[in-house]
GROMACS .gro file of C-alpha atoms in nm:
model
  176
    1MET     CA    1  -6.377  11.257   9.573
    2ARG     CA    2  -6.051  11.039   9.571
    3ASP     CA    3  -5.987  11.196   9.180
    4ILE     CA    4  -5.702  11.384   9.217
    5ASP     CA    5  -5.723  11.512   8.876
    6THR     CA    6  -6.021  11.673   8.986
    7TRP     CA    7  -5.976  11.808   9.354
    8ILE     CA    8  -5.706  11.968   9.544
    9GLU     CA    9  -5.691  11.938   9.914
   10ALA     CA   10  -5.716  12.308  10.047
   11GLY     CA   11  -5.658  12.238  10.427
   12THR     CA   12  -5.862  12.148  10.766
   13ILE     CA   13  -6.084  12.342  10.980
   14THR     CA   14  -5.918  12.377  11.299
   15ARG     CA   15  -6.206  12.555  11.506
   16ALA     CA   16  -6.485  12.773  11.528
   17HIS     CA   17  -6.404  13.143  11.570
   18GLY     CA   18  -6.690  13.363  11.683
   19VAL     CA   19  -7.047  13.304  11.742
   20ARG     CA   20  -7.160  13.349  11.355
   21GLY     CA   21  -7.068  13.042  11.222
   22ASP     CA   22  -6.694  13.148  11.110
   23VAL     CA   23  -6.405  12.884  11.130
   24ILE     CA   24  -6.035  12.880  11.167
   25VAL     CA   25  -5.900  12.695  10.807
   26ASP     CA   26  -5.549  12.555  10.851
   27LEU     CA   27  -5.512  12.640  10.447
   28LYS     CA   28  -5.231  12.552  10.212
   29PRO     CA   29  -5.087  12.894  10.117
   30ASP     CA   30  -5.077  12.903   9.804
   31LEU     CA   31  -5.472  12.815   9.778
   32VAL     CA   32  -5.545  13.143   9.997
   33ALA     CA   33  -5.640  13.377   9.697
   34CYS     CA   34  -5.854  13.102   9.533
   35LEU     CA   35  -6.106  13.072   9.840
   36THR     CA   36  -6.336  13.336   9.741
   37GLU     CA   37  -6.700  13.395   9.755
   38ARG     CA   38  -6.972  13.140   9.617
   39ILE     CA   39  -6.674  12.856   9.544
   40VAL     CA   40  -6.809  12.544   9.639
   41LEU     CA   41  -6.548  12.294   9.882
   42ARG     CA   42  -6.601  11.938   9.877
   43THR     CA   43  -6.536  11.807  10.239
   44MET     CA   44  -6.442  11.447  10.409
   45THR     CA   45  -6.479  11.441  10.783
   46PRO     CA   46  -6.242  11.256  11.049
   47GLY     CA   47  -6.480  10.959  11.014
   48GLY     CA   48  -6.444  10.934  10.583
   49ALA     CA   49  -6.851  11.103  10.506
   50GLU     CA   50  -6.798  11.351  10.202
   51SER     CA   51  -7.029  11.670  10.176
   52THR     CA   52  -6.997  11.996   9.989
   53LEU     CA   53  -6.989  12.364  10.167
   54GLU     CA   54  -7.013  12.737   9.969
   55ILE     CA   55  -6.823  12.986  10.059
   56GLU     CA   56  -7.002  13.321  10.190
   57ARG     CA   57  -6.717  13.480  10.266
   58VAL     CA   58  -6.298  13.463  10.359
   59ARG     CA   59  -6.123  13.716  10.575
   60ASP     CA   60  -5.789  13.759  10.732
   61HIS     CA   61  -5.771  13.769  11.106
   62SER     CA   62  -5.481  13.831  11.249
   63GLY     CA   63  -5.304  13.604  10.998
   64ARG     CA   64  -5.484  13.344  11.005
   65VAL     CA   65  -5.831  13.253  10.764
   66LEU     CA   66  -6.145  13.259  10.842
   67VAL     CA   67  -6.440  13.121  10.640
   68LYS     CA   68  -6.789  13.163  10.739
   69PHE     CA   69  -6.990  12.907  10.463
   70LEU     CA   70  -7.369  12.926  10.375
   71THR     CA   71  -7.528  12.706  10.534
   72VAL     CA   72  -7.312  12.706  10.904
   73GLU     CA   73  -7.500  13.007  11.081
   74THR     CA   74  -7.401  12.923  11.452
   75ARG     CA   75  -7.103  12.857  11.649
   76THR     CA   76  -7.212  12.498  11.739
   77ALA     CA   77  -7.259  12.407  11.362
   78ALA     CA   78  -6.935  12.515  11.312
   79GLU     CA   79  -6.758  12.369  11.641
   80ARG     CA   80  -6.929  12.005  11.427
   81LEU     CA   81  -6.677  12.089  11.158
   82ARG     CA   82  -6.357  12.086  11.321
   83GLY     CA   83  -6.124  11.829  11.178
   84VAL     CA   84  -6.291  11.841  10.816
   85ARG     CA   85  -6.066  11.837  10.549
   86LEU     CA   86  -6.149  12.103  10.269
   87TRP     CA   87  -6.094  12.008   9.909
   88ILE     CA   88  -6.148  12.262   9.602
   89ASP     CA   89  -6.210  12.228   9.274
   90ARG     CA   90  -5.863  12.224   9.044
   91GLU     CA   91  -6.068  12.451   8.760
   92ASP     CA   92  -6.131  12.679   9.044
   93VAL     CA   93  -5.737  12.707   9.155
   94GLY     CA   94  -5.592  12.819   8.740
   95PRO     CA   95  -5.262  12.654   8.664
   96LEU     CA   96  -4.983  12.726   8.890
   97GLY     CA   97  -4.617  12.889   8.773
   98ASP     CA   98  -4.356  12.704   8.615
   99ASP     CA   99  -4.212  12.439   8.844
  100ARG     CA  100  -4.456  12.452   9.084
  101TRP     CA  101  -4.672  12.168   9.188
  102PHE     CA  102  -4.902  12.010   9.386
  103VAL     CA  103  -4.836  11.812   9.638
  104GLN     CA  104  -5.046  11.552   9.575
  105ASP     CA  105  -4.962  11.525   9.217
  106LEU     CA  106  -4.584  11.494   9.319
  107ILE     CA  107  -4.651  11.168   9.576
  108GLY     CA  108  -4.616  10.850   9.392
  109LEU     CA  109  -4.329  10.971   9.146
  110GLU     CA  110  -4.045  10.728   9.081
  111VAL     CA  111  -3.718  10.940   9.096
  112TYR     CA  112  -3.416  10.917   8.921
  113SER     CA  113  -3.033  11.116   8.952
  114GLU     CA  114  -2.933  11.226   8.649
  115ASP     CA  115  -2.742  10.921   8.499
  116GLY     CA  116  -3.101  10.733   8.500
  117GLU     CA  117  -3.016  10.516   8.832
  118ARG     CA  118  -3.327  10.463   8.971
  119ILE     CA  119  -3.350  10.636   9.327
  120GLY     CA  120  -3.686  10.546   9.485
  121GLU     CA  121  -4.013  10.700   9.463
  122LEU     CA  122  -4.119  11.024   9.594
  123VAL     CA  123  -4.369  10.939   9.928
  124ASP     CA  124  -4.385  11.232  10.109
  125VAL     CA  125  -4.331  11.621  10.072
  126MET     CA  126  -4.241  11.808  10.425
  127PRO     CA  127  -4.314  12.204  10.434
  128GLN     CA  128  -4.001  12.388  10.561
  129PRO     CA  129  -3.953  12.768  10.618
  130ALA     CA  130  -3.680  12.786  10.326
  131ASN     CA  131  -3.807  12.533  10.096
  132ASP     CA  132  -4.033  12.223  10.089
  133VAL     CA  133  -3.836  11.872  10.143
  134TYR     CA  134  -3.923  11.578   9.938
  135VAL     CA  135  -3.870  11.268  10.125
  136VAL     CA  136  -3.807  10.949   9.848
  137HIS     CA  137  -3.820  10.586   9.950
  138GLY     CA  138  -3.504  10.381   9.824
  139PRO     CA  139  -3.531  10.018   9.687
  140SER     CA  140  -3.409   9.882   9.952
  141GLY     CA  141  -3.616  10.101  10.207
  142GLU     CA  142  -3.372  10.404  10.282
  143GLU     CA  143  -3.507  10.736  10.296
  144ILE     CA  144  -3.350  10.976  10.084
  145LEU     CA  145  -3.445  11.377  10.179
  146LEU     CA  146  -3.383  11.596   9.887
  147PRO     CA  147  -3.446  11.979   9.944
  148ALA     CA  148  -3.710  12.074   9.659
  149ILE     CA  149  -3.445  12.357   9.548
  150GLU     CA  150  -3.346  12.397   9.128
  151GLN     CA  151  -3.008  12.269   9.185
  152VAL     CA  152  -3.113  11.929   9.303
  153ILE     CA  153  -3.501  11.890   9.119
  154ARG     CA  154  -3.367  11.885   8.727
  155THR     CA  155  -3.734  11.781   8.632
  156VAL     CA  156  -4.046  11.700   8.708
  157ASP     CA  157  -4.284  11.483   8.442
  158LEU     CA  158  -4.595  11.434   8.585
  159GLU     CA  159  -4.730  11.256   8.266
  160LYS     CA  160  -4.469  11.014   8.287
  161ARG     CA  161  -4.469  10.998   8.654
  162THR     CA  162  -4.089  11.050   8.673
  163MET     CA  163  -3.856  11.308   8.882
  164VAL     CA  164  -3.469  11.349   8.746
  165VAL     CA  165  -3.273  11.483   9.083
  166HIS     CA  166  -2.896  11.556   9.109
  167LEU     CA  167  -2.774  11.378   9.402
  168MET     CA  168  -2.531  11.632   9.534
  169LYS     CA  169  -2.297  11.503   9.771
  170GLY     CA  170  -2.433  11.418  10.150
  171LEU     CA  171  -2.812  11.378  10.014
  172ARG     CA  172  -2.756  10.974  10.062
  173ARG     CA  173  -2.644  10.811  10.318
  174GLU     CA  174  -2.333  10.633  10.166
  175ASP     CA  175  -2.226  10.990  10.053
  176ARG     CA  176  -2.213  11.128  10.393
   0.00000   0.00000   0.00000
């Protein structure tokens, strides 16, 4: 399952809902539409055990995503899934639009300025209401936070594993 070229992390089961085996899933927003009947998800427990679950149905309930899996019939069985991480096959997601990437594809990119200066390595993506923020660790250990906006992120090349950014004033500590 560790092959990031094949599987996309979809979310985490947070808790059981009702008595018939439904679970509430904390789902990545872009993937809500991808979860449909008969889709098979890979799972990983907090302890690292891997398995698969097939979706029977997905529905919205008061702004939360409820999922019923084919083999989970009781609340007790659903409770055992608490904390299980879910992964969806990239083929079931389909292509993303222009200038959109899966978080796991961005992690590890080498980040460069428009002048060719190596800024560091992208190590995390922090979702925020207005836009994501890319966390870059610089060569001397400093942390640089880059807003994921078109004025800052110039190019992303997943094949070359690079990102080119425009460093606006104030993004680096020495510029403040």
